[in-house]
C-alpha cells in the first residue's frame, strides 16, 4: 500500500526536520494506531499520524466510564491506556510503515527516566519520524502537578528525551497553566525542535441524579470546538514567543478552523476529537486547504503562517 | 476492521410504543450486510448539539435493487434520541457502520437461547431473523426470553414470534406476560439446557447481564452484547471500555465498539 | 415595588453575612444594572444581582467589535465599560433599592489604590449588600499579568478592599491559572469572606477572510456552556481547599447545571451568559431548584452543597 | 425599557429572491406594536448551535383578533439565518421584542426621504407603511432611494411602491433600475431637499452609511439604523456598541440595541 498518492507540493511542510506532504496530522489518542480509521481515511493522504501516547510498559488505563459529552466537546479520562512501546514497535509500526505518511510517536512517562526510556526505544525504530512528548501527565514526585505545568520539569523532560534520540522532538504543552509562553520558552531552551499545543483542559462533569462524577476518574480532559478559542489564543501567544515551529490543535473541525490556527502562527495542525464526529474530517481539511490556496492564489501554505493582523 | 460512512435517508420513523421508535433508513448498496450484534453510529450531519454520534444496534436489514436498508429500534433516552425521534420521512442521517464484532453463531448447537431485556431485543431480533433466513431448522429450535419493566416497554414481540420457535415473555409489573424478571423466567428452565449443547445470547441492561453472570455455571457459553458511552465507535479512542479477564487471566480493558459489543459473559469482570 | 414576593425558606442562603432568599444571582457584566432585564425578570425573585464591574472613574471600554459567538459560548472584550462608582450610586442604586433583592457591587481596579477607592465609596452606599472583587484585570505594574494570577497580588487587593468596608467581600477568581486553589487560599488568608469563580477563560477568534481577530481587542473572555466543565472542576477543587463560602458560575443554563455546581461545593451560583440566550433563565432556575428540593424531599438547599461522591 | 419574550409560530417563510426570505410569525396579542426601526431577537428554543440569538428588524406588523403577527425580511448570511430559512410553517421560533428605540417620525417636515441599501430596506419599509397608515399625506410626500448590489438582491420594491409617493431604485451592476450607487442617486437630488424641511432616514451597509455621513452637511438631520453583533439585545452586556460623540462632544460608546439601533448620523464617530 506504500503508494505515493497525488500530493500538492504547495501544502508540504517541514517541521524541524519532520517532512510532511501536508500540515494535517491526527492528534494523539484520537486516531488509535492508524489502523482503526484505515477504512475511512486514505492514510497516504495525511501529513502525519500521531499515535496514542506510549509508555514504557503497557498501561491498563483508567476504569470506565471514561468519556462524557459536554457542550461543544467532550471529556476523556482514558488514562493513557496503551500497549507499551515494545508492542507498538512489534505490532503496530509494521502496519504504519506500509503507508507514505509521517509517523509521530507520542510518548509519556511518570518519571524522567520513563520518558528517556521510551524515547530510547523509539530512537532506532524503523518508521518513526518524530517524537511528540506529552508533558501533561502528573509528576508524581512533584505532588501531582503535571511536568508540563512547571517550566523546570518540562525542560528537564525535554533534555532527557533529546539525549536519547536524533529524531525531531516536539514537546506537547498543557493549557492548564497561567502563562504557557513560559513553558514554551523553557522547552525551547532545553532543545525542543518544535512545540505542539494544546492538550486538553481539565474539567469535571457531574451526574446530578447520582451526585457522582460522570467519569470514574472524577476529572477528565476537555477537547473539541468548545476549547478552540483558548487553543487559538495560546497558539498565537506561543508562536510569538518562540522561534521553533508550532503545531496547533484544539477543536479543529474544518479547513477553516485549521487555517485559522495557521494564521495564528501554527506551522502544522493536529485534528483530534473531530475524527470521532466525522471520520473524514482530515481528508476534508486537506482538500479545503488546497482550495483555499487556489482561491487566494497562494504558492505555499507557509505564506499564511503567523499572518494575523493585530 | 471498521465499516464506513454513508448518508442515509429516513424512510419511516414511527413511534411503535410510547417513547419507542422504529426507524427505517435507506442506505447505498455499499453498506455491508451486518452480522447480528453489529451496530451503527448515527448523527445528524452538521448538528453539533448533541456533539457525539450515538450507537444503535442494527435491528433489521434488507437489500434490494440499488440499495439496502436498515432498521433501528430505539428508546428515547435523552437529547440525541429525542432529536432522532423528530426526524420525518426524507430526512438525512449520517450512518457509520456496520461496526463491532457481532455474535458468533454456532448452528450445530441443539438449543439456541436468546435472553433480552428491554431495548436489548434490538440485536437479538436480527440474530433470530438471520437464523431463520440462513437455516430454518435452527430458528425453530430458538427459545427467546424477553422481559421489560412494563408491557408498554415490551417491544419487538410480534417480530420474534414470527421468527422463533418459542417465545417466553414477562414484565416486572405483570402488565404483559408473566409477572417476573426475565432472568428468573430463564433460571426456571435452566436445567433443560445442557451446557454442552446450548448457545446462549443475551442483551439488556447491566443488572440483567450481571445477574445472568451469577446464574450461569462456567460450562455455559453466553455471548452478551454490552453498552457503553462511545465517542469514535471504531476502536480509536479507548473511551468505551469494559473490564475483562484476558487470556492470561489478568484484568484488561476491552473496547466495547471494536473488541465487542459482543463479549463472552465469563470474561467480564464485575467490579 | 419593594414588595416581598412569596419566597421559599428552604432556598435561602447566607454567604458570609450576605443573606439571600435563594442562591441564584446574576453574574457581573451580563445583567447590566438590573433595570435592563426588569421587563423579563421579577427582580424580587432573584437571590442577588451582581452589577457590571465598577471602577473609580467612568470607563469607555474597548472599541468594537466586542463580542463573538463561539461553539457553545461567546467571547467578550467589553473592557469594563461602566459609568463609574459615583454615577452608579447616584443613578443606578435608587432603582435597585426598590427591589427586595441583594445587590452585590462588582468592583475593579488597575491598581491597589483604585480597588480601595471604589470599595470605600461603596462601603457606605445604601442598598449595597456585598462587594465582589474582580481580580482578573491586568496588573499594569506587574507586566500585565492579572492581579488574580498572582497569589500575593490577589491577597493584597483583598486586604486593601477589606480595610475599607464592613460589607461581605467576595473575591472573584480567574480560571487562567495553573492552580486556582493557591489563589483561593491566598485570598482566604487575606480576609476574603467568600470566593466566586470562574471568571472568563482568555480566548481568541479569527476571521479567516480578513486574517484579523474578530474582536478589536484581539483576545476576549470565553463564557457559556463551553466552559462549564472547567468551571465545575475549579469550583470542586476550591471548595475542598478553603473554608469560606464558594459562589460557582460558568456556563450555567438550567437548574440542573446550577445544582451540579452546588453538589460540587458551591453555596450559591451566578448565572451569566445564559441571560442573553434566555432572559428567563434565572427564574427557571429558581423554580427548578424548588422542584428539585421537593422531589428529593430535602429540607434545605444547603443539604446538597459539596455532596459530590468521589 | 426592553420588550418581552414570546413563542412565535411560523406562518409563512418564503424565499422571495435567491437567499432572501420573508418570514411571517404569529405572536400573542401581548406583543407590543413596534415603532419603525425596532427589532426582535430570534432564536430556536433549545438549539444551542448557533449559540446566540439573532437580531432582525421588524419589516411588517399586523394585529387581528386574538393575536398579532410580524414579518421579517432576511438574507441568508451564515449559520443562523440558514437555519431560520429551513423552518417550515408551524415551526416555533422564540421572539424577544420589540427592542430598541426606533425612528422618531416628524410628519411636519415637507420632505421625508428614505435611503436604503440592500436588506436595510427592512426597517424603512415598516416606516413607510406606518407613515401611510397614520397619515397618508406624509406617505405621498415620501421619497425612497433603494439600492442593492444586483437586481436579484433588490428586495421590497413592490411593497415600497405601494406605500410611497416616489421610489428611485438602482443597482451597482445595473441589472435592475439605474446603474449607480444609492448614495450617488441621492446626492444628485440633494439640493432639492431643504435641510430645514427634510427628514432623512437611512439603513444599509456600513460603507453606505459612511458615505452618507460624508455627503450630508451638518444642517441635515439623518436618522440611521445601525447593525452590530449582539448578545443580549436589551442593553445588558455592552457588546454591541458604536462610537459616538456624546452631548459634551466627547467620544463615548453607545449600545446599538438599547440606545439605538437608530442614531443621529451626525453623532457617529468614524474611526
Ligand atoms: C453498541 C450499542 C448499541 C446500542 N443499541 C441501542 C438500540 O438498538 N436501541 C436503543 O434504544 N439504544 C441503544 N443503545 C443505547 C443508545 O446508544 C443510547 O440510549 C443513546 O446513546 C442515548 O443518547 P441520548 O442522547 O438520547 O441520551 P443521553 O442524553 O446521552 O443519555 C441519556 C441516558 O442514556 C445513557 N447513555 C448514553 N449513551 C449511552 C450508551 N452509549 N449506552 C448506554 N447508555 C447510554 C446516559 O448515561 C443517560 O443515562 C446502544 C448502545 C450501544 C453502546
Ligand atoms: C438591529 C439589527 C437589525 C437587523 N435586521 C436585519 C434584517 O431585517 N434582515 C437581515 O437579513 N439582517 C438583519 N440584521 C443582520 C442579521 O442580524 C445578521 O445577518 C445575522 O445575525 C447573521 O446571522 P448568521 O448566523 O446567519 O450569520 P453569521 O454566521 O453569524 O455571520 C455571517 C456574517 O454576518 C455578520 N453578522 C453577524 N451578526 C451580525 C449582526 N448582528 N449585524 C450585522 N452583521 C452581522 C458576520 O460578521 C458575518 O460576516 C440586523 C442586525 C441588527 C443588529
Ligand atoms: C480520547 C482522547 C485521548 C487522548 N489521548 C492523548 C494522549 O494519549 N496523548 C496526548 O498527548 N494527547 C491526548 N489527547 C489530547 C489530544 O491529542 C488533543 O491534544 C486534544 O484532544 C485537543 O484537540 P481536539 O480538540 O482536536 O481533540 C487525547 C484526546 C482525546 C479526546
Ligand atoms: C459580556 C460579559 C461581560 C462581563 N463583564 C464582567 C465584569 O464586568 N466583571 C466580572 O467580574 N465579570 C464579568 N464577566 C464574567 C461573568 O460575570 C462570568 O464570570 C462569566 O461570564 C462566566 O459565567 P457564564 O458562563 O455564566 O457567563 C462578563 C461576562 C460577559 C459574558
Ligand atoms: S468508542 Fe472509541 S474506542 Fe470505542
Ligand atoms: S447586545 Fe447586549 S448591550 Fe446590546
PDB file of N, CA and C in Angstrom, chain A residues 208-265:
ATOM      1  N   UNK A 208     -26.219  14.618  38.199  1.00  0.00           N
ATOM      2  CA  UNK A 208     -26.987  15.147  39.326  1.00  0.00           C
ATOM      3  C   UNK A 208     -27.809  14.054  40.018  1.00  0.00           C
ATOM      4  N   UNK A 209     -28.261  13.087  39.237  1.00  0.00           N
ATOM      5  CA  UNK A 209     -29.109  12.047  39.802  1.00  0.00           C
ATOM      6  C   UNK A 209     -28.356  11.239  40.863  1.00  0.00           C
ATOM      7  N   UNK A 210     -27.139  10.847  40.530  1.00  0.00           N
ATOM      8  CA  UNK A 210     -26.359  10.017  41.457  1.00  0.00           C
ATOM      9  C   UNK A 210     -25.411  10.850  42.321  1.00  0.00           C
ATOM     10  N   UNK A 211     -25.267  12.133  41.970  1.00  0.00           N
ATOM     11  CA  UNK A 211     -24.278  13.004  42.619  1.00  0.00           C
ATOM     12  C   UNK A 211     -22.868  12.423  42.558  1.00  0.00           C
ATOM     13  N   UNK A 212     -22.614  11.784  41.448  1.00  0.00           N
ATOM     14  CA  UNK A 212     -21.266  11.272  41.199  1.00  0.00           C
ATOM     15  C   UNK A 212     -20.712  11.924  39.947  1.00  0.00           C
ATOM     16  N   UNK A 213     -19.399  11.949  39.821  1.00  0.00           N
ATOM     17  CA  UNK A 213     -18.833  12.430  38.555  1.00  0.00           C
ATOM     18  C   UNK A 213     -19.233  11.478  37.423  1.00  0.00           C
ATOM     19  N   UNK A 214     -19.402  12.007  36.230  1.00  0.00           N
ATOM     20  CA  UNK A 214     -19.707  11.134  35.093  1.00  0.00           C
ATOM     21  C   UNK A 214     -18.518  10.243  34.744  1.00  0.00           C
ATOM     22  N   UNK A 215     -17.317  10.698  35.070  1.00  0.00           N
ATOM     23  CA  UNK A 215     -16.129   9.887  34.813  1.00  0.00           C
ATOM     24  C   UNK A 215     -15.675   9.243  36.111  1.00  0.00           C
ATOM     25  N   UNK A 216     -15.340   7.982  36.022  1.00  0.00           N
ATOM     26  CA  UNK A 216     -14.857   7.263  37.207  1.00  0.00           C
ATOM     27  C   UNK A 216     -13.613   7.942  37.782  1.00  0.00           C
ATOM     28  N   UNK A 217     -12.794   8.515  36.898  1.00  0.00           N
ATOM     29  CA  UNK A 217     -11.572   9.188  37.317  1.00  0.00           C
ATOM     30  C   UNK A 217     -11.837  10.558  37.935  1.00  0.00           C
ATOM     31  N   UNK A 218     -13.081  10.940  38.081  1.00  0.00           N
ATOM     32  CA  UNK A 218     -13.531  12.245  38.573  1.00  0.00           C
ATOM     33  C   UNK A 218     -13.313  13.321  37.501  1.00  0.00           C
ATOM     34  N   UNK A 219     -12.076  13.752  37.290  1.00  0.00           N
ATOM     35  CA  UNK A 219     -11.847  14.776  36.265  1.00  0.00           C
ATOM     36  C   UNK A 219     -11.372  14.140  34.958  1.00  0.00           C
ATOM     37  N   UNK A 220     -11.471  14.913  33.893  1.00  0.00           N
ATOM     38  CA  UNK A 220     -11.011  14.442  32.587  1.00  0.00           C
ATOM     39  C   UNK A 220     -10.548  15.622  31.763  1.00  0.00           C
ATOM     40  N   UNK A 221     -10.134  15.324  30.561  1.00  0.00           N
ATOM     41  CA  UNK A 221      -9.608  16.379  29.679  1.00  0.00           C
ATOM     42  C   UNK A 221     -10.651  16.828  28.690  1.00  0.00           C
ATOM     43  N   UNK A 222     -10.855  18.141  28.622  1.00  0.00           N
ATOM     44  CA  UNK A 222     -11.855  18.707  27.716  1.00  0.00           C
ATOM     45  C   UNK A 222     -11.226  18.959  26.348  1.00  0.00           C
ATOM     46  N   UNK A 223     -11.902  18.531  25.298  1.00  0.00           N
ATOM     47  CA  UNK A 223     -11.435  18.742  23.926  1.00  0.00           C
ATOM     48  C   UNK A 223     -12.628  19.062  23.047  1.00  0.00           C
ATOM     49  N   UNK A 224     -12.340  19.403  21.793  1.00  0.00           N
ATOM     50  CA  UNK A 224     -13.416  19.713  20.855  1.00  0.00           C
ATOM     51  C   UNK A 224     -13.593  21.210  20.666  1.00  0.00           C
ATOM     52  N   UNK A 225     -14.538  21.599  19.796  1.00  0.00           N
ATOM     53  CA  UNK A 225     -14.718  23.013  19.451  1.00  0.00           C
ATOM     54  C   UNK A 225     -14.894  23.939  20.643  1.00  0.00           C
ATOM     55  N   UNK A 226     -15.402  23.425  21.758  1.00  0.00           N
ATOM     56  CA  UNK A 226     -15.573  24.262  22.948  1.00  0.00           C
ATOM     57  C   UNK A 226     -14.258  24.932  23.342  1.00  0.00           C
ATOM     58  N   UNK A 227     -13.133  24.249  23.154  1.00  0.00           N
ATOM     59  CA  UNK A 227     -11.849  24.789  23.614  1.00  0.00           C
ATOM     60  C   UNK A 227     -11.129  25.591  22.539  1.00  0.00           C
ATOM     61  N   UNK A 228     -11.685  25.648  21.359  1.00  0.00           N
ATOM     62  CA  UNK A 228     -10.950  26.271  20.246  1.00  0.00           C
ATOM     63  C   UNK A 228     -10.489  27.700  20.535  1.00  0.00           C
ATOM     64  N   UNK A 229     -11.335  28.560  21.117  1.00  0.00           N
ATOM     65  CA  UNK A 229     -10.846  29.926  21.369  1.00  0.00           C
ATOM     66  C   UNK A 229      -9.628  29.960  22.292  1.00  0.00           C
ATOM     67  N   UNK A 230      -9.611  29.093  23.301  1.00  0.00           N
ATOM     68  CA  UNK A 230      -8.469  29.048  24.216  1.00  0.00           C
ATOM     69  C   UNK A 230      -7.231  28.548  23.471  1.00  0.00           C
ATOM     70  N   UNK A 231      -7.415  27.530  22.639  1.00  0.00           N
ATOM     71  CA  UNK A 231      -6.303  26.960  21.885  1.00  0.00           C
ATOM     72  C   UNK A 231      -5.713  27.988  20.918  1.00  0.00           C
ATOM     73  N   UNK A 232      -6.577  28.678  20.200  1.00  0.00           N
ATOM     74  CA  UNK A 232      -6.108  29.682  19.235  1.00  0.00           C
ATOM     75  C   UNK A 232      -5.323  30.776  19.949  1.00  0.00           C
ATOM     76  N   UNK A 233      -5.830  31.181  21.087  1.00  0.00           N
ATOM     77  CA  UNK A 233      -5.151  32.233  21.849  1.00  0.00           C
ATOM     78  C   UNK A 233      -3.742  31.773  22.241  1.00  0.00           C
ATOM     79  N   UNK A 234      -3.659  30.531  22.727  1.00  0.00           N
ATOM     80  CA  UNK A 234      -2.361  30.047  23.203  1.00  0.00           C
ATOM     81  C   UNK A 234      -1.387  29.832  22.051  1.00  0.00           C
ATOM     82  N   UNK A 235      -1.885  29.327  20.932  1.00  0.00           N
ATOM     83  CA  UNK A 235      -1.022  29.146  19.762  1.00  0.00           C
ATOM     84  C   UNK A 235      -0.472  30.502  19.313  1.00  0.00           C
ATOM     85  N   UNK A 236      -1.330  31.485  19.305  1.00  0.00           N
ATOM     86  CA  UNK A 236      -0.902  32.827  18.907  1.00  0.00           C
ATOM     87  C   UNK A 236       0.164  33.364  19.869  1.00  0.00           C
ATOM     88  N   UNK A 237      -0.072  33.180  21.177  1.00  0.00           N
ATOM     89  CA  UNK A 237       0.911  33.652  22.164  1.00  0.00           C
ATOM     90  C   UNK A 237       2.246  32.932  22.010  1.00  0.00           C
ATOM     91  N   UNK A 238       2.169  31.601  21.877  1.00  0.00           N
ATOM     92  CA  UNK A 238       3.402  30.815  21.826  1.00  0.00           C
ATOM     93  C   UNK A 238       4.169  31.109  20.539  1.00  0.00           C
ATOM     94  N   UNK A 239       3.449  31.226  19.433  1.00  0.00           N
ATOM     95  CA  UNK A 239       4.134  31.478  18.149  1.00  0.00           C
ATOM     96  C   UNK A 239       4.927  32.775  18.201  1.00  0.00           C
ATOM     97  N   UNK A 240       4.464  33.718  19.007  1.00  0.00           N
ATOM     98  CA  UNK A 240       5.191  34.977  19.117  1.00  0.00           C
ATOM     99  C   UNK A 240       6.369  34.888  20.076  1.00  0.00           C
ATOM    100  N   UNK A 241       6.372  33.859  20.948  1.00  0.00           N
ATOM    101  CA  UNK A 241       7.432  33.844  21.970  1.00  0.00           C
ATOM    102  C   UNK A 241       8.538  32.844  21.692  1.00  0.00           C
ATOM    103  N   UNK A 242       8.360  31.958  20.730  1.00  0.00           N
ATOM    104  CA  UNK A 242       9.451  31.013  20.440  1.00  0.00           C
ATOM    105  C   UNK A 242       9.831  31.135  18.970  1.00  0.00           C
ATOM    106  N   UNK A 243      11.003  30.610  18.634  1.00  0.00           N
ATOM    107  CA  UNK A 243      11.361  30.654  17.218  1.00  0.00           C
ATOM    108  C   UNK A 243      11.344  29.270  16.579  1.00  0.00           C
ATOM    109  N   UNK A 244      11.040  28.244  17.350  1.00  0.00           N
ATOM    110  CA  UNK A 244      10.863  26.901  16.780  1.00  0.00           C
ATOM    111  C   UNK A 244       9.436  26.775  16.219  1.00  0.00           C
ATOM    112  N   UNK A 245       9.223  25.797  15.338  1.00  0.00           N
ATOM    113  CA  UNK A 245       7.878  25.620  14.769  1.00  0.00           C
ATOM    114  C   UNK A 245       6.828  25.270  15.830  1.00  0.00           C
ATOM    115  N   UNK A 246       5.609  25.609  15.498  1.00  0.00           N
ATOM    116  CA  UNK A 246       4.481  25.382  16.401  1.00  0.00           C
ATOM    117  C   UNK A 246       3.444  24.515  15.678  1.00  0.00           C
ATOM    118  N   UNK A 247       2.988  23.480  16.356  1.00  0.00           N
ATOM    119  CA  UNK A 247       1.902  22.648  15.827  1.00  0.00           C
ATOM    120  C   UNK A 247       0.657  22.981  16.640  1.00  0.00           C
ATOM    121  N   UNK A 248      -0.406  23.401  15.957  1.00  0.00           N
ATOM    122  CA  UNK A 248      -1.596  23.874  16.664  1.00  0.00           C
ATOM    123  C   UNK A 248      -2.714  22.864  16.654  1.00  0.00           C
ATOM    124  N   UNK A 249      -3.465  22.819  17.719  1.00  0.00           N
ATOM    125  CA  UNK A 249      -4.655  21.954  17.755  1.00  0.00           C
ATOM    126  C   UNK A 249      -5.572  22.396  18.884  1.00  0.00           C
ATOM    127  N   UNK A 250      -6.776  21.851  18.848  1.00  0.00           N
ATOM    128  CA  UNK A 250      -7.780  22.164  19.865  1.00  0.00           C
ATOM    129  C   UNK A 250      -9.074  22.577  19.190  1.00  0.00           C
ATOM    130  N   UNK A 251      -9.942  21.608  18.938  1.00  0.00           N
ATOM    131  CA  UNK A 251     -11.250  21.937  18.409  1.00  0.00           C
ATOM    132  C   UNK A 251     -11.325  22.121  16.910  1.00  0.00           C
ATOM    133  N   UNK A 252     -10.293  21.720  16.192  1.00  0.00           N
ATOM    134  CA  UNK A 252     -10.332  21.871  14.729  1.00  0.00           C
ATOM    135  C   UNK A 252     -11.328  20.873  14.132  1.00  0.00           C
ATOM    136  N   UNK A 253     -12.322  21.385  13.407  1.00  0.00           N
ATOM    137  CA  UNK A 253     -13.299  20.526  12.726  1.00  0.00           C
ATOM    138  C   UNK A 253     -13.191  20.633  11.205  1.00  0.00           C
ATOM    139  N   UNK A 254     -12.731  21.769  10.722  1.00  0.00           N
ATOM    140  CA  UNK A 254     -12.820  22.063   9.292  1.00  0.00           C
ATOM    141  C   UNK A 254     -11.529  22.712   8.795  1.00  0.00           C
ATOM    142  N   UNK A 255     -11.409  22.819   7.479  1.00  0.00           N
ATOM    143  CA  UNK A 255     -10.258  23.501   6.888  1.00  0.00           C
ATOM    144  C   UNK A 255     -10.185  24.941   7.381  1.00  0.00           C
ATOM    145  N   UNK A 256     -11.330  25.551   7.499  1.00  0.00           N
ATOM    146  CA  UNK A 256     -11.385  26.919   8.008  1.00  0.00           C
ATOM    147  C   UNK A 256     -10.742  27.014   9.400  1.00  0.00           C
ATOM    148  N   UNK A 257     -11.130  26.105  10.270  1.00  0.00           N
ATOM    149  CA  UNK A 257     -10.528  26.080  11.608  1.00  0.00           C
ATOM    150  C   UNK A 257      -9.014  25.898  11.515  1.00  0.00           C
ATOM    151  N   UNK A 258      -8.596  24.928  10.712  1.00  0.00           N
ATOM    152  CA  UNK A 258      -7.166  24.620  10.597  1.00  0.00           C
ATOM    153  C   UNK A 258      -6.405  25.843  10.094  1.00  0.00           C
ATOM    154  N   UNK A 259      -6.959  26.512   9.108  1.00  0.00           N
ATOM    155  CA  UNK A 259      -6.292  27.685   8.547  1.00  0.00           C
ATOM    156  C   UNK A 259      -6.225  28.820   9.562  1.00  0.00           C
ATOM    157  N   UNK A 260      -7.246  28.948  10.387  1.00  0.00           N
ATOM    158  CA  UNK A 260      -7.192  29.960  11.452  1.00  0.00           C
ATOM    159  C   UNK A 260      -6.001  29.705  12.380  1.00  0.00           C
ATOM    160  N   UNK A 261      -5.777  28.437  12.710  1.00  0.00           N
ATOM    161  CA  UNK A 261      -4.624  28.116  13.565  1.00  0.00           C
ATOM    162  C   UNK A 261      -3.318  28.508  12.870  1.00  0.00           C
ATOM    163  N   UNK A 262      -3.259  28.305  11.563  1.00  0.00           N
ATOM    164  CA  UNK A 262      -2.022  28.649  10.854  1.00  0.00           C
ATOM    165  C   UNK A 262      -1.856  30.165  10.789  1.00  0.00           C
ATOM    166  N   UNK A 263      -2.944  30.873  10.590  1.00  0.00           N
ATOM    167  CA  UNK A 263      -2.880  32.331  10.614  1.00  0.00           C
ATOM    168  C   UNK A 263      -2.405  32.816  11.998  1.00  0.00           C
ATOM    169  N   UNK A 264      -2.815  32.099  13.029  1.00  0.00           N
ATOM    170  CA  UNK A 264      -2.391  32.465  14.386  1.00  0.00           C
ATOM    171  C   UNK A 264      -0.928  32.139  14.640  1.00  0.00           C
ATOM    172  N   UNK A 265      -0.328  31.327  13.761  1.00  0.00           N
ATOM    173  CA  UNK A 265       1.097  31.050  13.915  1.00  0.00           C
ATOM    174  C   UNK A 265       1.505  29.581  13.895  1.00  0.00           C
TER     175      UNK A 265
END
